[in-house]
mmCIF file with all atom_site columns, C-alpha atoms in Angstrom:
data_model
loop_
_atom_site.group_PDB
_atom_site.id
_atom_site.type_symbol
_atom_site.label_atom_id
_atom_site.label_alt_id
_atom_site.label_comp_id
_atom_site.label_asym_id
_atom_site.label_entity_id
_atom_site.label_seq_id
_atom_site.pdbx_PDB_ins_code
_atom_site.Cartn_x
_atom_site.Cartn_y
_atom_site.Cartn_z
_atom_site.occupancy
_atom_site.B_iso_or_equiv
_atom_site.pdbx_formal_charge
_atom_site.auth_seq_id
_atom_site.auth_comp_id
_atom_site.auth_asym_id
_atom_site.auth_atom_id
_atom_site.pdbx_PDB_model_num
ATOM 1   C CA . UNK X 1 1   ? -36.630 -42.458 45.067 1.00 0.00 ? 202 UNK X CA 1
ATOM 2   C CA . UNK X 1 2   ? -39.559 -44.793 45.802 1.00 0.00 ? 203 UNK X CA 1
ATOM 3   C CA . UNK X 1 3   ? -37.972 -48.160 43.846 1.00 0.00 ? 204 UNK X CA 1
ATOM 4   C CA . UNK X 1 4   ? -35.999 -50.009 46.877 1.00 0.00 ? 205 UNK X CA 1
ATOM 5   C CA . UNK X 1 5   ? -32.985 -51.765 45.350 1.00 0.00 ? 206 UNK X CA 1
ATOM 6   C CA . UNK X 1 6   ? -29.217 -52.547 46.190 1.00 0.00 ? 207 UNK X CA 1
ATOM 7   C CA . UNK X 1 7   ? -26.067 -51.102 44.993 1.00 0.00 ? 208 UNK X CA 1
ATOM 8   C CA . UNK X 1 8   ? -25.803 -54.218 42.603 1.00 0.00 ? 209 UNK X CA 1
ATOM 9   C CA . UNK X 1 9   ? -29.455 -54.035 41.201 1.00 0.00 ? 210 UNK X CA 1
ATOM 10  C CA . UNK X 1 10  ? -30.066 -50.368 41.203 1.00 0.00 ? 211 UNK X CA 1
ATOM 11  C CA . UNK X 1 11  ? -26.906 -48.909 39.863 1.00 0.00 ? 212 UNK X CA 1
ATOM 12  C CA . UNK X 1 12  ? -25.625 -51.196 36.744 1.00 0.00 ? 213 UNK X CA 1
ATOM 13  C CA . UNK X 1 13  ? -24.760 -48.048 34.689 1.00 0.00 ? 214 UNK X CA 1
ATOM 14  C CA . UNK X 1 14  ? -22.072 -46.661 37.740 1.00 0.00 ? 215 UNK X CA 1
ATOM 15  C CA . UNK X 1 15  ? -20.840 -49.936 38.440 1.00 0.00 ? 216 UNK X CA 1
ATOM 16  C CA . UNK X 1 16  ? -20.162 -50.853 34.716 1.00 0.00 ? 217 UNK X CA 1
ATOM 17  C CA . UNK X 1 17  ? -18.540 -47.129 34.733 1.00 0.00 ? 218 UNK X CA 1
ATOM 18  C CA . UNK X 1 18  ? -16.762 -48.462 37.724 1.00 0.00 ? 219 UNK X CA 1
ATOM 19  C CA . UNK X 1 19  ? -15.028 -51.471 36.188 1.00 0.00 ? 220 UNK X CA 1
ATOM 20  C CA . UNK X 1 20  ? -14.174 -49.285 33.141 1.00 0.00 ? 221 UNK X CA 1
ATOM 21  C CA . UNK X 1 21  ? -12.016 -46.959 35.678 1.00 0.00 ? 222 UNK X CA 1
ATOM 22  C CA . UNK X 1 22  ? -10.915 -49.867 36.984 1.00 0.00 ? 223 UNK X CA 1
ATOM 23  C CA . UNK X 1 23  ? -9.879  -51.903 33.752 1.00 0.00 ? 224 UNK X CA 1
ATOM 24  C CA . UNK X 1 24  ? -8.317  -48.318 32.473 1.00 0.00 ? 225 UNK X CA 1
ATOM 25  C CA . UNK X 1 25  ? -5.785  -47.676 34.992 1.00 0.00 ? 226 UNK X CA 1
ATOM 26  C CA . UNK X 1 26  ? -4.769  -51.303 35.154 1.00 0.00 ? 227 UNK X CA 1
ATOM 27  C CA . UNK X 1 27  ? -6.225  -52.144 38.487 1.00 0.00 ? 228 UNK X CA 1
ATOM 28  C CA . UNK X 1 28  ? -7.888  -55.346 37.000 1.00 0.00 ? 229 UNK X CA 1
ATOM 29  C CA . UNK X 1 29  ? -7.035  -56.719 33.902 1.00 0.00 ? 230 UNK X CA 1
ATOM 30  C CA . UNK X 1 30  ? -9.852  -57.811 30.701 1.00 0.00 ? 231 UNK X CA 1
ATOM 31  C CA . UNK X 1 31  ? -9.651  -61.510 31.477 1.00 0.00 ? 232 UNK X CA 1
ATOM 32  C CA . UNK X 1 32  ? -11.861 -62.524 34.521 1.00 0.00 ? 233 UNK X CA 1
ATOM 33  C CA . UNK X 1 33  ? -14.583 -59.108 33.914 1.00 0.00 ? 234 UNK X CA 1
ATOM 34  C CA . UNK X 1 34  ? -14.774 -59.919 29.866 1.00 0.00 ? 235 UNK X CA 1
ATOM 35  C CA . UNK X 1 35  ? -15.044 -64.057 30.039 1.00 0.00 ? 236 UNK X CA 1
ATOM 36  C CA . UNK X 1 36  ? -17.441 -63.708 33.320 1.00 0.00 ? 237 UNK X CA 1
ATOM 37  C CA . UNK X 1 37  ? -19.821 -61.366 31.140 1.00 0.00 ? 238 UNK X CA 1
ATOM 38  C CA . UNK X 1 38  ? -19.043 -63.723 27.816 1.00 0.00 ? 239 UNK X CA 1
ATOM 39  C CA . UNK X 1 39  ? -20.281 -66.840 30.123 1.00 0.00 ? 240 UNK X CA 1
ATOM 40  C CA . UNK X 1 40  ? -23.527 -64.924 31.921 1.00 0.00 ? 241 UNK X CA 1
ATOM 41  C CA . UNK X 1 41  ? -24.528 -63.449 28.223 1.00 0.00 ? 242 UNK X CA 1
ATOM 42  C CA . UNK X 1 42  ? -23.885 -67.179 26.370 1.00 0.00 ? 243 UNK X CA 1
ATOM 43  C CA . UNK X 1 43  ? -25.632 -69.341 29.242 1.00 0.00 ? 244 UNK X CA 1
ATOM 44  C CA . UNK X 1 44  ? -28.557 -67.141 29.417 1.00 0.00 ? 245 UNK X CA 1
ATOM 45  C CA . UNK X 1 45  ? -28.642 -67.402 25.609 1.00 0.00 ? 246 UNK X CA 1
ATOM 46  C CA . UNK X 1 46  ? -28.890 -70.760 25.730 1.00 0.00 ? 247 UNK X CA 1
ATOM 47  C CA . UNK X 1 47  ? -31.296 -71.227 28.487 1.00 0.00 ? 248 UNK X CA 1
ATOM 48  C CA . UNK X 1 48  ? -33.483 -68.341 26.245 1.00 0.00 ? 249 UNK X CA 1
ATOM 49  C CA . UNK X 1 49  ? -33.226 -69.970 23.363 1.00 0.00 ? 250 UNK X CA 1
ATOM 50  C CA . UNK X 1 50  ? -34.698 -73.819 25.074 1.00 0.00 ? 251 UNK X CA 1
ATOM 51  C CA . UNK X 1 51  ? -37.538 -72.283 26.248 1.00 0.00 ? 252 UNK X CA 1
ATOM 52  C CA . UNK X 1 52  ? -38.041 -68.051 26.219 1.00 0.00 ? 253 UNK X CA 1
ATOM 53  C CA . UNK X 1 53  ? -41.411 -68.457 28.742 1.00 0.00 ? 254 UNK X CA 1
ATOM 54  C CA . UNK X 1 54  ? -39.561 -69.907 31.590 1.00 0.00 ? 255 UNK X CA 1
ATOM 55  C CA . UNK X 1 55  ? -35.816 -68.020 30.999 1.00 0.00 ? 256 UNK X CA 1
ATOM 56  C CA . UNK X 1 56  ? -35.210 -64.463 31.428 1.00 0.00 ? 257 UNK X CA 1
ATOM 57  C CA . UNK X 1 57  ? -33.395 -62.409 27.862 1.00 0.00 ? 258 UNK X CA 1
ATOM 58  C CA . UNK X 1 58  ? -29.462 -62.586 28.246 1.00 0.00 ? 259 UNK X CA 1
ATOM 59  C CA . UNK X 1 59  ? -29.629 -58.558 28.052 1.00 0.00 ? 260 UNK X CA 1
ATOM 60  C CA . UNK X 1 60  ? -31.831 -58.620 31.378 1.00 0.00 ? 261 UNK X CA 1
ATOM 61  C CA . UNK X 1 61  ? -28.940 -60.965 33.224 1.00 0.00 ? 262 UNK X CA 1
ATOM 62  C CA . UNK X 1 62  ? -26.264 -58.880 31.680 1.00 0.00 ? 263 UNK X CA 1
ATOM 63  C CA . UNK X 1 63  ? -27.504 -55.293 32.532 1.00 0.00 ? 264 UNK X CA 1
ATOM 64  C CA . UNK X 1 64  ? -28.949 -56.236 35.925 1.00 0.00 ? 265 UNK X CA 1
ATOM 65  C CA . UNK X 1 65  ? -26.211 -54.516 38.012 1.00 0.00 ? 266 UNK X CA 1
ATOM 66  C CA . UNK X 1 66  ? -24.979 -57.348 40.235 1.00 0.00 ? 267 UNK X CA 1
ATOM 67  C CA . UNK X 1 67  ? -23.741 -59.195 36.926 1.00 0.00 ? 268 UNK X CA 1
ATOM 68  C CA . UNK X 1 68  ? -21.271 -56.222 36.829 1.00 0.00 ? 269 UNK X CA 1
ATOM 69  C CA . UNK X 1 69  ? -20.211 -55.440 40.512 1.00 0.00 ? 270 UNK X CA 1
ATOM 70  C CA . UNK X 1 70  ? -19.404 -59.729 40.186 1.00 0.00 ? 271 UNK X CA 1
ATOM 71  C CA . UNK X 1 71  ? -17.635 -59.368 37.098 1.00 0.00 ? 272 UNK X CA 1
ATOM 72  C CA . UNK X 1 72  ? -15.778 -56.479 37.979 1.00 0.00 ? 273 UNK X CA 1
ATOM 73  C CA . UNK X 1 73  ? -15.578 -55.986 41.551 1.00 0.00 ? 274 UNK X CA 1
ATOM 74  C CA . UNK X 1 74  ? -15.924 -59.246 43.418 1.00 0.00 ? 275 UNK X CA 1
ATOM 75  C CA . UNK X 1 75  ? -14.422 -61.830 40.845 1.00 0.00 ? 276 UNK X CA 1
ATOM 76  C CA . UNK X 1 76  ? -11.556 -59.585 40.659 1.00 0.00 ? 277 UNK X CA 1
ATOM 77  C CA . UNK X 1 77  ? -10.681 -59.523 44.250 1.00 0.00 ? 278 UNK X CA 1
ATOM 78  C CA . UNK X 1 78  ? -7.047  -59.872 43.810 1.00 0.00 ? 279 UNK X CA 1
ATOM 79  C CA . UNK X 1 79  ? -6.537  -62.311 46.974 1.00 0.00 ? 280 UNK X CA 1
ATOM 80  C CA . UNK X 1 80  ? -8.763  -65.274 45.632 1.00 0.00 ? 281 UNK X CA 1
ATOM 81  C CA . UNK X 1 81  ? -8.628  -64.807 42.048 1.00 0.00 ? 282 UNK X CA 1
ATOM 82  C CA . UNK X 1 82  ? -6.243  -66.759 39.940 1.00 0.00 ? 283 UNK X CA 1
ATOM 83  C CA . UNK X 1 83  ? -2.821  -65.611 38.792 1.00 0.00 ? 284 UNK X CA 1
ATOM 84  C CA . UNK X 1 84  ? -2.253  -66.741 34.827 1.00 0.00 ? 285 UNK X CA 1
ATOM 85  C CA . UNK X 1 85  ? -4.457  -65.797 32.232 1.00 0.00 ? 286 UNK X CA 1
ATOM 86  C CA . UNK X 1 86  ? -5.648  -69.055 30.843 1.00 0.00 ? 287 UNK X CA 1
ATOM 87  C CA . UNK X 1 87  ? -6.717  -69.986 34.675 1.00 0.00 ? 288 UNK X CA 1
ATOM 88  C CA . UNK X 1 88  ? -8.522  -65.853 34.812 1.00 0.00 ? 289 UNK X CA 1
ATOM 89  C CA . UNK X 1 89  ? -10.381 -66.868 31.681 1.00 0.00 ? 290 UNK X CA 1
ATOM 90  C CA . UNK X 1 90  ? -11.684 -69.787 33.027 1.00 0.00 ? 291 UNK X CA 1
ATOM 91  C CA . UNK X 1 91  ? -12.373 -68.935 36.454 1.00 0.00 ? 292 UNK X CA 1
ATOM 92  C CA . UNK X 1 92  ? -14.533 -65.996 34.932 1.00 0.00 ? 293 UNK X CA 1
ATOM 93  C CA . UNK X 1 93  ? -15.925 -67.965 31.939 1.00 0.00 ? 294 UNK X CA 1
ATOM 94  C CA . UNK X 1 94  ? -17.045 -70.654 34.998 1.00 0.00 ? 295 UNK X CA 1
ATOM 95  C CA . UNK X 1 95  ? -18.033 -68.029 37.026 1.00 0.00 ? 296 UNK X CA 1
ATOM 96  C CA . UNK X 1 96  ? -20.183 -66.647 34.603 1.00 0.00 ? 297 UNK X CA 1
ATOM 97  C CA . UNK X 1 97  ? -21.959 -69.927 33.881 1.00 0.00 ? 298 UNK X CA 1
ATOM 98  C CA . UNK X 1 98  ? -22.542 -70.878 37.521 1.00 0.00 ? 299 UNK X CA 1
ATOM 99  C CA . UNK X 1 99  ? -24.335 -67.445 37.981 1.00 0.00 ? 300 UNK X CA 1
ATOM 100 C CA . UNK X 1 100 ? -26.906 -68.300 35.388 1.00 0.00 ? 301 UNK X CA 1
ATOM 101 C CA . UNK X 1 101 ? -27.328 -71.719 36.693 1.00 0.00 ? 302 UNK X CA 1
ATOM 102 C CA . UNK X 1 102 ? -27.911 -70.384 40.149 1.00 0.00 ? 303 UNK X CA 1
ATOM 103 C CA . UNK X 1 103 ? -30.320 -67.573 39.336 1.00 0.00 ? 304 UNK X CA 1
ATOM 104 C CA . UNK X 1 104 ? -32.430 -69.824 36.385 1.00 0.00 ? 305 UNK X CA 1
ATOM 105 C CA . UNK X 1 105 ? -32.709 -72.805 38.973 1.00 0.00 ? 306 UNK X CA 1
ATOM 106 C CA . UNK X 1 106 ? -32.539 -72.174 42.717 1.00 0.00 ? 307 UNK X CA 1
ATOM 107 C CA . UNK X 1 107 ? -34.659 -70.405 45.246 1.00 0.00 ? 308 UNK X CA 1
ATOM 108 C CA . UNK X 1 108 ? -32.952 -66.983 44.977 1.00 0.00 ? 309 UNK X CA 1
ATOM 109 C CA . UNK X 1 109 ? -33.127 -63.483 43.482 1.00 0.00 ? 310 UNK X CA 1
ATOM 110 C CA . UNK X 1 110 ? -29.264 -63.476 42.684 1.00 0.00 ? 311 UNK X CA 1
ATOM 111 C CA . UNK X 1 111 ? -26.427 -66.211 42.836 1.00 0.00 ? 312 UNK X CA 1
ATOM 112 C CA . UNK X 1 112 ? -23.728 -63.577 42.876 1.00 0.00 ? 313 UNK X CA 1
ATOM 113 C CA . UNK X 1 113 ? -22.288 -64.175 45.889 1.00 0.00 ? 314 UNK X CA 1
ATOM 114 C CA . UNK X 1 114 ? -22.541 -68.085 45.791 1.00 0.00 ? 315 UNK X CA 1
ATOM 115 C CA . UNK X 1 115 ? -21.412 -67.883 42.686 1.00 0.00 ? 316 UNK X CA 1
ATOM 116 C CA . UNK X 1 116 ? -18.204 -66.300 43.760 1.00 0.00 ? 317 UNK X CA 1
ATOM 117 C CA . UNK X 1 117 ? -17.619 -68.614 47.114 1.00 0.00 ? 318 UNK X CA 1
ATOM 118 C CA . UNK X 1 118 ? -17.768 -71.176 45.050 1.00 0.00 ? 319 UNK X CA 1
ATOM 119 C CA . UNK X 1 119 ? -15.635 -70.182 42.189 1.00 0.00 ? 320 UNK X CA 1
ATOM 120 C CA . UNK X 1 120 ? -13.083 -69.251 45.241 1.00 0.00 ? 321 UNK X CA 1
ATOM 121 C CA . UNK X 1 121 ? -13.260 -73.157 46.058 1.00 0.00 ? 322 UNK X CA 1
ATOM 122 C CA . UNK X 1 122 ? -11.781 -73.890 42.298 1.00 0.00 ? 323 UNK X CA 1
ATOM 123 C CA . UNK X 1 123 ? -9.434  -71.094 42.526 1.00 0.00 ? 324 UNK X CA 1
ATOM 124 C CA . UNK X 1 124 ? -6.925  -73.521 43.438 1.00 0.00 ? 325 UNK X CA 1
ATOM 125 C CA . UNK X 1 125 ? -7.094  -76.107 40.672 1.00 0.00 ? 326 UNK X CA 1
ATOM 126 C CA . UNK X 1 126 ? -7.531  -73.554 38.503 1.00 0.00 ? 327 UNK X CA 1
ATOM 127 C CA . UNK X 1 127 ? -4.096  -72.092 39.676 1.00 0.00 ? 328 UNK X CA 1
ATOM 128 C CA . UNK X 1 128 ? -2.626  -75.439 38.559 1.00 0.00 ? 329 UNK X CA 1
ATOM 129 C CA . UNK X 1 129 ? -2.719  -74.415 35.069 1.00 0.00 ? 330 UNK X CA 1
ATOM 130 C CA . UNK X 1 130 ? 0.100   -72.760 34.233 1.00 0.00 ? 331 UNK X CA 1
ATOM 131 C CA . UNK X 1 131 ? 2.013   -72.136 31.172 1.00 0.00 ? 332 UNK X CA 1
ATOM 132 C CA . UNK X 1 132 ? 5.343   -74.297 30.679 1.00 0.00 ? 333 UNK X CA 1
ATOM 133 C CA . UNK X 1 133 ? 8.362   -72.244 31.150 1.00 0.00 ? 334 UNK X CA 1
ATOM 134 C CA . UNK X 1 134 ? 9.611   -71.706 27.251 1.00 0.00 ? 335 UNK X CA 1
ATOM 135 C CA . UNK X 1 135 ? 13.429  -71.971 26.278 1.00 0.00 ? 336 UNK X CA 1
ATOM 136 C CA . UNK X 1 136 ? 14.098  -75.522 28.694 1.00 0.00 ? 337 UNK X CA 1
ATOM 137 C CA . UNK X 1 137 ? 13.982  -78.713 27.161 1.00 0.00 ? 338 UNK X CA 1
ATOM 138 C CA . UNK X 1 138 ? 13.229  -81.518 29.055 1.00 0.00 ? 339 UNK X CA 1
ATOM 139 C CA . UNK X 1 139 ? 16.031  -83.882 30.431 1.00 0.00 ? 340 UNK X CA 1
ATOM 140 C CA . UNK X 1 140 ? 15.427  -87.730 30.315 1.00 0.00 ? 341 UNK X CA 1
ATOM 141 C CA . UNK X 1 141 ? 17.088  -89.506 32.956 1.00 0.00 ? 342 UNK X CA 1
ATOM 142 C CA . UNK X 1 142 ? 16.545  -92.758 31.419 1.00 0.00 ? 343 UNK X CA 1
#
């Protein structure tokens, strides 16, 4: 109608619907969307909790929709997200806590999308963690 608004601001409900789909027929899996909502909701907690005049409710940074096309559409993209879990969970949980940062202190509306450049910029450290391969031991060659 009359209320001007993107696809990320205006339609949280379709997008979170969306992600669901997505997360249901395997498409994406619970790590990055679940630890990038855990990390927006507990940094806006935080930040609402110092001081409630200056920093907006964790609901209001949850529910606006770009929080979920980030968590579930963009931080997902399977080409510059990370590979192991431990490395999803904290490239989301990271991700999550950047976006908070970026929307409480800078200039604009919504950090999404620097949020996820930059997180794309750690991607490969982040891919460093890996899990040890179980079953070997490890040979001295003393």
């Amino acid at each position: 109608g009359k209320q001007v608004a993107g696809i990320g601001n205006g339609m949280g409900l379709f997008l979170l619907i969306g992600g669901i789909y997505l997360l249901v027929i395997r498409q994406i899996t619970w790590h990055i969307p679940v630890s990038f909502l855990l990390g927006s909701f507990g940094t806006a907690l935080i930040f609402h909790q110092m001081n409630p005049e200056q920093f907006a409710t964790p609901l209001f940074h949850i529910l606006s929709g770009s929080t979920f096309l980030g968590a579930f559409f963009l931080a997902t993209e399977h080409t510059t997200s990370p590979v192991n879990r431990i490395p999803m969970f904290l490239y989301g949980l990271l991700g999550g806590i950047l976006l908070i940062i970026i929307r409480s202190f800078s200039v604009y509306y919504d950090g999404i999308a620097f949020t996820i450049l930059l997180m794309n910029l750690f991607n490969p450290l982040l891919d460093r963690i890996t899990p040890g391969v179980s079953g070997l031991e490890e040979v001295s060659h003393a």
